[in-house]
Amino acid sequence: MAGGKIQKKRHGAAGGAGGGGARLQGGIPFEKSKGQHILKNPALVDSIVAKAGLKPTDTVLEIGPGTGNLTKRLLEAGVKAVVAVELDPRMVLELNRRFQGHPLSSRLKVIQGDVLKCDLPYFDICVANIPYQISSPLTFKLLSHRPIFRCAVIMFQREFAMRLVAQPGDTLYCRLSVNVQLLSRVSHLLKVGRNNFRPPPKVDSSVVRIEPRKPLPPVSFKEWDGLVRICFNRKNKTLGSLFKQKRVLELLEKNYKTMQSLQLTQDADMGEEKMSADDVALLANMVEDLNMETGDEKEDDEMEMDDGDMAGDGAGSFKEKIMGILQQGDFAEKRGSKLSQVDFLYLLSLFNKAGIHFS
């Protein structure tokens, strides 16, 4: 089930399959606060299933099956099994009633629970129309799942979907874009108007295909996200300006001294550490930072450190070290909003080789 913004519960009048009513066939009210917006357009459901590229050997994970419109099409597509995870016990009962005695019911397993909290079973592909309020944590939970699945075809709120596929220089290009694209290939499949749902949400939607990268990039995610976080702190400021901030310099110098005390010099292999599932799973706990702002974050009291501010305490030489790294890669005048995956990887390698780390 897709969902718009979280709203207070409101029990609307019963409606038919083609109307905008807010009740199930059995008279159970939808709860918009849980993102309960059911796909009512059969042609759209068929299109989503067709674009998923299902195989007879596939186990399909469906999240938020609702009344089972998409579930039915998945089963009819001839897959090996469909595992549906549903939070609402009323919907679980509705699913069980709908598929009781169905010739393909033996291929359906319904799990009642919170998809963000439960352990996901093995699956080859995920096809889902999700509650939009769980978009970020669910995306990164899927990307941290092992073994790696083939792809996910998911309905998202339009703006969130556009952030996932945004490219350097796009208005919506942000930390979310960079992190998801590091871990996967993302493509936009379909635009979906709000009237394709019952009841209709307040926003339009899009279907996106996510294909995890195999193998994962040879980089520590803690290092990667630490760098990207700084670069997108004010995404339209130059990196030279961002890395002159007192807070940033103090953090990097503290890390540098810690590494030196542990005898992890520039020849250490931290920069070559491969990303692990646990590394990726850290993202699920960081999603509150991956906000929906289109511009720079709210200004704070951060100040750039001038040479005079650091005289006599060695900080000036460390600042020169940082600026030298940026100039070496021709990054000092560039902005995070314009950098590609290759740019970020190169910049991180320059810092790591100089003994500068972000975690």
Short mmCIF file of C-alpha atoms in Angstrom, two decimals:
data_model
loop_
_atom_site.label_atom_id
_atom_site.label_comp_id
_atom_site.label_asym_id
_atom_site.label_seq_id
_atom_site.Cartn_x
_atom_site.Cartn_y
_atom_site.Cartn_z
CA MET A 1 0.00 0.00 0.00
CA ALA A 2 1.28 3.41 -0.90
CA GLY A 3 0.93 6.40 1.35
CA GLY A 4 1.09 10.15 1.40
CA LYS A 5 1.91 12.29 4.38
CA ILE A 6 1.01 10.99 7.82
CA GLN A 7 -2.45 12.14 8.78
CA LYS A 8 -4.89 11.64 11.62
CA LYS A 9 -7.16 8.63 11.30
CA ARG A 10 -10.43 9.38 9.56
CA HIS A 11 -13.06 6.78 8.81
CA GLY A 12 -14.64 7.68 5.48
CA ALA A 13 -17.75 6.31 3.83
CA ALA A 14 -17.69 2.96 2.08
CA GLY A 15 -16.75 3.08 -1.57
CA GLY A 16 -16.73 0.75 -4.55
CA ALA A 17 -13.64 -0.63 -6.23
CA GLY A 18 -13.63 2.18 -8.73
CA GLY A 19 -14.48 5.03 -6.39
CA GLY A 20 -12.58 7.10 -3.86
CA GLY A 21 -14.10 5.50 -0.78
CA ALA A 22 -12.07 4.83 2.34
CA ARG A 23 -13.18 1.30 3.20
CA LEU A 24 -12.29 -2.22 2.17
CA GLN A 25 -14.84 -4.50 0.56
CA GLY A 26 -15.63 -5.91 4.00
CA GLY A 27 -16.27 -2.47 5.49
CA ILE A 28 -12.89 -2.13 7.24
CA PRO A 29 -11.77 1.55 7.19
CA PHE A 30 -8.41 2.45 5.68
CA GLU A 31 -5.93 4.16 7.98
CA LYS A 32 -4.04 6.87 6.11
CA SER A 33 -1.63 7.21 9.05
CA LYS A 34 -0.37 3.76 8.05
CA GLY A 35 -0.09 4.73 4.40
CA GLN A 36 -3.06 2.60 3.37
CA HIS A 37 -3.77 3.63 -0.22
CA ILE A 38 -4.69 0.67 -2.41
CA LEU A 39 -3.80 0.43 -6.10
CA LYS A 40 -7.13 0.22 -7.93
CA ASN A 41 -5.97 0.42 -11.58
CA PRO A 42 -5.55 -3.16 -12.94
CA ALA A 43 -3.59 -1.94 -15.98
CA LEU A 44 -1.07 -0.20 -13.71
CA VAL A 45 -0.68 -3.31 -11.56
CA ASP A 46 -0.05 -5.38 -14.70
CA SER A 47 2.53 -2.85 -15.91
CA ILE A 48 4.44 -2.99 -12.60
CA VAL A 49 4.54 -6.79 -12.70
CA ALA A 50 5.66 -6.78 -16.35
CA LYS A 51 8.52 -4.36 -15.65
CA ALA A 52 9.74 -6.46 -12.72
CA GLY A 53 11.15 -9.11 -15.09
CA LEU A 54 9.98 -12.06 -13.00
CA LYS A 55 11.30 -15.61 -13.48
CA PRO A 56 9.59 -18.93 -12.63
CA THR A 57 12.30 -19.61 -10.03
CA ASP A 58 11.85 -16.29 -8.22
CA THR A 59 10.80 -15.82 -4.63
CA VAL A 60 9.15 -12.39 -4.52
CA LEU A 61 9.02 -10.16 -1.45
CA GLU A 62 5.97 -7.90 -1.33
CA ILE A 63 5.77 -5.21 1.34
CA GLY A 64 2.40 -3.82 2.39
CA PRO A 65 0.17 -6.06 0.22
CA GLY A 66 -3.05 -4.50 1.48
CA THR A 67 -6.05 -6.25 -0.03
CA GLY A 68 -3.89 -8.27 -2.43
CA ASN A 69 -4.40 -6.68 -5.86
CA LEU A 70 -0.67 -6.76 -6.61
CA THR A 71 -0.25 -10.05 -4.75
CA LYS A 72 -2.74 -11.76 -7.07
CA ARG A 73 -0.91 -10.60 -10.20
CA LEU A 74 2.44 -11.72 -8.79
CA LEU A 75 1.11 -15.21 -8.12
CA GLU A 76 -0.46 -15.37 -11.57
CA ALA A 77 2.90 -14.42 -13.11
CA GLY A 78 4.08 -17.95 -12.30
CA VAL A 79 6.76 -17.22 -9.70
CA LYS A 80 7.96 -19.86 -7.26
CA ALA A 81 6.65 -18.03 -4.19
CA VAL A 82 5.37 -14.70 -2.88
CA VAL A 83 6.22 -13.64 0.67
CA ALA A 84 3.99 -10.74 1.75
CA VAL A 85 4.85 -8.70 4.86
CA GLU A 86 1.88 -6.77 6.30
CA LEU A 87 1.72 -4.72 9.50
CA ASP A 88 -2.07 -4.40 9.84
CA PRO A 89 -3.73 -7.58 11.21
CA ARG A 90 -7.01 -6.60 9.52
CA MET A 91 -5.27 -6.67 6.14
CA VAL A 92 -3.71 -10.05 6.96
CA LEU A 93 -7.19 -11.46 7.59
CA GLU A 94 -8.43 -9.90 4.35
CA LEU A 95 -5.54 -11.49 2.41
CA ASN A 96 -6.12 -14.90 3.95
CA ARG A 97 -9.83 -14.71 3.12
CA ARG A 98 -9.17 -13.58 -0.43
CA PHE A 99 -6.74 -16.38 -1.26
CA GLN A 100 -8.39 -19.17 0.71
CA GLY A 101 -9.00 -21.97 -1.75
CA HIS A 102 -7.16 -20.14 -4.53
CA PRO A 103 -5.27 -22.60 -6.78
CA LEU A 104 -2.03 -20.70 -6.17
CA SER A 105 -2.49 -20.16 -2.43
CA SER A 106 0.24 -22.70 -1.61
CA ARG A 107 2.78 -20.30 -3.12
CA LEU A 108 1.75 -17.43 -0.83
CA LYS A 109 3.17 -16.83 2.63
CA VAL A 110 1.84 -13.90 4.65
CA ILE A 111 3.96 -12.52 7.51
CA GLN A 112 2.31 -10.14 9.98
CA GLY A 113 4.83 -7.66 11.30
CA ASP A 114 6.75 -4.41 10.89
CA VAL A 115 9.02 -4.78 7.86
CA LEU A 116 11.53 -2.38 9.43
CA LYS A 117 11.83 -4.53 12.56
CA CYS A 118 11.49 -8.10 11.34
CA ASP A 119 14.18 -10.23 9.74
CA LEU A 120 13.52 -10.44 6.03
CA PRO A 121 13.43 -13.90 4.46
CA TYR A 122 15.38 -14.90 1.36
CA PHE A 123 14.04 -13.28 -1.81
CA ASP A 124 15.18 -12.77 -5.40
CA ILE A 125 13.17 -9.65 -6.14
CA CYS A 126 11.08 -7.15 -4.22
CA VAL A 127 7.90 -5.73 -5.78
CA ALA A 128 6.03 -3.35 -3.52
CA ASN A 129 3.64 -0.42 -3.14
CA ILE A 130 4.86 0.84 0.21
CA PRO A 131 3.74 3.33 2.88
CA TYR A 132 5.72 6.41 1.86
CA GLN A 133 6.72 7.35 5.39
CA ILE A 134 9.09 4.37 5.52
CA SER A 135 10.77 5.06 2.16
CA SER A 136 14.27 5.92 3.42
CA PRO A 137 14.71 3.27 6.12
CA LEU A 138 13.17 0.58 3.91
CA THR A 139 15.41 1.43 0.95
CA PHE A 140 18.56 1.07 3.03
CA LYS A 141 17.29 -2.01 4.86
CA LEU A 142 16.81 -3.68 1.49
CA LEU A 143 20.27 -2.61 0.34
CA SER A 144 21.81 -4.09 3.48
CA HIS A 145 19.99 -7.41 3.04
CA ARG A 146 22.09 -10.52 2.44
CA PRO A 147 22.28 -12.43 0.23
CA ILE A 148 22.02 -9.62 -2.30
CA PHE A 149 18.77 -9.73 -4.26
CA ARG A 150 18.47 -9.18 -8.02
CA CYS A 151 16.35 -6.03 -8.01
CA ALA A 152 13.52 -4.13 -6.32
CA VAL A 153 10.62 -2.48 -8.16
CA ILE A 154 9.00 -0.10 -5.68
CA MET A 155 6.35 2.63 -5.71
CA PHE A 156 7.62 5.79 -3.99
CA GLN A 157 6.36 9.33 -3.53
CA ARG A 158 7.33 11.21 -6.71
CA GLU A 159 9.79 13.61 -5.07
CA PHE A 160 11.57 10.84 -3.16
CA ALA A 161 11.84 8.80 -6.37
CA MET A 162 13.29 11.78 -8.23
CA ARG A 163 15.91 12.19 -5.50
CA LEU A 164 16.92 8.56 -5.89
CA VAL A 165 17.61 8.99 -9.62
CA ALA A 166 18.92 12.59 -9.51
CA GLN A 167 22.28 13.27 -11.18
CA PRO A 168 25.04 15.78 -10.31
CA GLY A 169 23.81 19.31 -10.94
CA ASP A 170 20.12 18.43 -10.60
CA THR A 171 18.14 20.45 -8.06
CA LEU A 172 17.13 17.31 -6.18
CA TYR A 173 20.64 15.78 -6.13
CA CYS A 174 21.47 15.24 -2.46
CA ARG A 175 23.15 12.95 0.05
CA LEU A 176 20.35 10.41 -0.42
CA SER A 177 21.07 10.31 -4.17
CA VAL A 178 24.79 9.81 -3.66
CA ASN A 179 24.48 7.08 -1.03
CA VAL A 180 21.82 5.05 -2.83
CA GLN A 181 23.65 5.29 -6.16
CA LEU A 182 26.88 4.15 -4.53
CA LEU A 183 25.17 0.93 -3.52
CA SER A 184 22.86 0.39 -6.50
CA ARG A 185 21.82 1.29 -10.01
CA VAL A 186 18.55 3.22 -9.92
CA SER A 187 16.19 3.90 -12.81
CA HIS A 188 12.77 5.54 -13.10
CA LEU A 189 10.12 3.27 -14.63
CA LEU A 190 6.67 4.87 -14.34
CA LYS A 191 4.90 8.04 -13.28
CA VAL A 192 1.74 7.27 -11.33
CA GLY A 193 -1.02 9.80 -10.71
CA ARG A 194 -2.73 9.96 -7.32
CA ASN A 195 -6.10 8.93 -8.78
CA ASN A 196 -4.79 5.40 -9.33
CA PHE A 197 -5.22 4.78 -5.59
CA ARG A 198 -8.17 4.31 -3.26
CA PRO A 199 -8.36 6.56 -1.34
CA PRO A 200 -6.13 8.94 -3.37
CA PRO A 201 -3.06 10.30 -1.52
CA LYS A 202 -2.18 13.98 -1.65
CA VAL A 203 0.94 13.39 -3.76
CA ASP A 204 1.80 11.76 -7.08
CA SER A 205 3.98 8.66 -7.20
CA SER A 206 6.66 6.97 -9.28
CA VAL A 207 7.84 3.39 -9.72
CA VAL A 208 11.61 2.94 -9.44
CA ARG A 209 13.88 -0.02 -10.16
CA ILE A 210 16.80 -0.56 -7.76
CA GLU A 211 19.56 -3.05 -8.65
CA PRO A 212 22.20 -3.61 -5.92
CA ARG A 213 25.76 -3.40 -7.18
CA LYS A 214 27.71 -6.65 -7.24
CA PRO A 215 30.25 -6.53 -5.81
CA LEU A 216 29.92 -3.54 -3.50
CA PRO A 217 32.44 -0.73 -4.10
CA PRO A 218 35.82 -1.27 -2.37
CA VAL A 219 35.30 1.48 0.18
CA SER A 220 34.38 1.71 3.85
CA PHE A 221 30.92 3.19 4.10
CA LYS A 222 31.78 4.93 7.39
CA GLU A 223 34.52 6.77 5.52
CA TRP A 224 32.29 7.43 2.52
CA ASP A 225 29.34 8.81 4.44
CA GLY A 226 31.57 10.94 6.64
CA LEU A 227 32.95 12.66 3.54
CA VAL A 228 29.59 13.00 1.79
CA ARG A 229 27.98 14.40 4.94
CA ILE A 230 30.50 17.26 4.98
CA CYS A 231 30.19 17.93 1.23
CA PHE A 232 26.40 18.21 1.43
CA ASN A 233 26.31 20.18 4.67
CA ARG A 234 26.03 23.22 2.39
CA LYS A 235 25.82 21.54 -0.98
CA ASN A 236 26.14 24.77 -2.98
CA LYS A 237 29.22 26.02 -1.13
CA THR A 238 32.67 25.20 -2.44
CA LEU A 239 34.54 22.35 -0.80
CA GLY A 240 37.33 24.76 0.01
CA SER A 241 34.89 26.78 2.11
CA LEU A 242 33.31 23.73 3.77
CA PHE A 243 36.61 22.21 4.82
CA LYS A 244 37.75 25.48 6.40
CA GLN A 245 34.96 25.29 8.97
CA LYS A 246 36.31 25.06 12.49
CA ARG A 247 34.14 22.08 13.42
CA VAL A 248 35.21 20.13 10.33
CA LEU A 249 38.91 20.84 10.83
CA GLU A 250 38.74 19.88 14.51
CA LEU A 251 37.00 16.60 13.69
CA LEU A 252 39.44 15.64 10.95
CA GLU A 253 42.48 16.60 13.04
CA LYS A 254 41.18 14.53 15.97
CA ASN A 255 40.74 11.54 13.65
CA TYR A 256 44.18 12.14 12.17
CA LYS A 257 45.86 12.17 15.58
CA THR A 258 43.95 9.07 16.66
CA MET A 259 45.10 7.22 13.58
CA GLN A 260 48.66 8.36 14.12
CA SER A 261 48.59 7.17 17.72
CA LEU A 262 47.38 3.77 16.48
CA GLN A 263 50.24 3.77 13.99
CA LEU A 264 47.80 3.79 11.07
CA THR A 265 49.88 5.81 8.66
CA GLN A 266 49.07 6.76 5.08
CA ASP A 267 50.16 3.27 4.04
CA ALA A 268 47.40 1.60 6.09
CA ASP A 269 44.62 -0.18 4.31
CA MET A 270 41.65 1.70 5.74
CA GLY A 271 40.83 3.19 2.36
CA GLU A 272 40.86 -0.27 0.81
CA GLU A 273 38.46 -1.77 3.32
CA LYS A 274 35.53 -3.31 1.54
CA MET A 275 32.02 -2.31 2.39
CA SER A 276 30.19 -4.87 4.49
CA ALA A 277 26.50 -5.52 5.13
CA ASP A 278 26.89 -4.10 8.65
CA ASP A 279 28.54 -1.04 7.12
CA VAL A 280 25.58 -0.48 4.83
CA ALA A 281 23.09 -1.13 7.62
CA LEU A 282 24.35 2.02 9.36
CA LEU A 283 22.36 3.94 6.78
CA ALA A 284 19.07 2.84 8.26
CA ASN A 285 19.98 4.76 11.42
CA MET A 286 21.00 7.89 9.53
CA VAL A 287 17.89 8.54 7.47
CA GLU A 288 16.73 11.46 9.58
CA ASP A 289 19.69 13.35 8.12
CA LEU A 290 18.71 12.51 4.53
CA ASN A 291 16.03 15.17 4.56
CA MET A 292 13.79 16.44 1.79
CA GLU A 293 15.26 19.93 1.58
CA THR A 294 16.11 21.08 -1.95
CA GLY A 295 18.64 23.73 -1.03
CA ASP A 296 21.34 24.18 1.58
CA GLU A 297 20.53 23.17 5.12
CA LYS A 298 19.61 25.81 7.64
CA GLU A 299 22.49 28.13 8.34
CA ASP A 300 24.23 27.71 11.67
CA ASP A 301 26.98 29.51 13.49
CA GLU A 302 29.84 27.60 11.84
CA MET A 303 32.79 29.83 11.05
CA GLU A 304 35.73 29.37 8.75
CA MET A 305 39.12 29.31 10.41
CA ASP A 306 41.52 31.96 9.21
CA ASP A 307 45.26 31.60 9.53
CA GLY A 308 45.23 34.12 12.38
CA ASP A 309 42.79 31.98 14.35
CA MET A 310 45.21 29.05 14.35
CA ALA A 311 48.57 30.67 14.87
CA GLY A 312 50.82 28.94 17.35
CA ASP A 313 48.75 25.81 17.91
CA GLY A 314 49.63 23.74 14.85
CA ALA A 315 46.10 23.98 13.45
CA GLY A 316 47.31 26.21 10.64
CA SER A 317 49.55 23.51 9.25
CA PHE A 318 46.73 20.96 9.40
CA LYS A 319 44.44 23.35 7.56
CA GLU A 320 47.14 23.75 4.91
CA LYS A 321 47.32 19.96 4.65
CA ILE A 322 43.56 19.75 4.01
CA MET A 323 43.62 22.58 1.48
CA GLY A 324 46.58 20.96 -0.26
CA ILE A 325 44.62 17.73 -0.71
CA LEU A 326 41.66 19.61 -2.18
CA GLN A 327 43.92 21.52 -4.57
CA GLN A 328 45.75 18.36 -5.57
CA GLY A 329 42.53 16.92 -6.97
CA ASP A 330 41.28 20.30 -8.22
CA PHE A 331 38.39 20.13 -5.73
CA ALA A 332 38.80 23.38 -3.79
CA GLU A 333 36.44 25.38 -6.01
CA LYS A 334 34.01 22.54 -6.72
CA ARG A 335 30.67 21.96 -5.01
CA GLY A 336 29.21 18.76 -3.59
CA SER A 337 26.07 19.22 -5.66
CA LYS A 338 28.14 18.85 -8.84
CA LEU A 339 30.31 15.86 -7.89
CA SER A 340 29.77 12.40 -9.36
CA GLN A 341 30.33 9.03 -7.70
CA VAL A 342 33.77 8.87 -9.33
CA ASP A 343 34.62 12.33 -7.98
CA PHE A 344 33.68 11.38 -4.42
CA LEU A 345 35.62 8.11 -4.61
CA TYR A 346 38.71 9.93 -5.92
CA LEU A 347 38.48 12.63 -3.27
CA LEU A 348 38.11 10.04 -0.51
CA SER A 349 41.17 8.16 -1.81
CA LEU A 350 43.22 11.38 -1.75
CA PHE A 351 42.28 12.05 1.87
CA ASN A 352 42.92 8.46 2.96
CA LYS A 353 46.33 8.35 1.27
CA ALA A 354 47.26 11.45 3.24
CA GLY A 355 46.18 9.77 6.50
CA ILE A 356 42.94 11.76 6.75
CA HIS A 357 39.90 9.70 7.77
CA PHE A 358 36.23 10.46 8.35
CA SER A 359 35.32 7.86 10.96
#
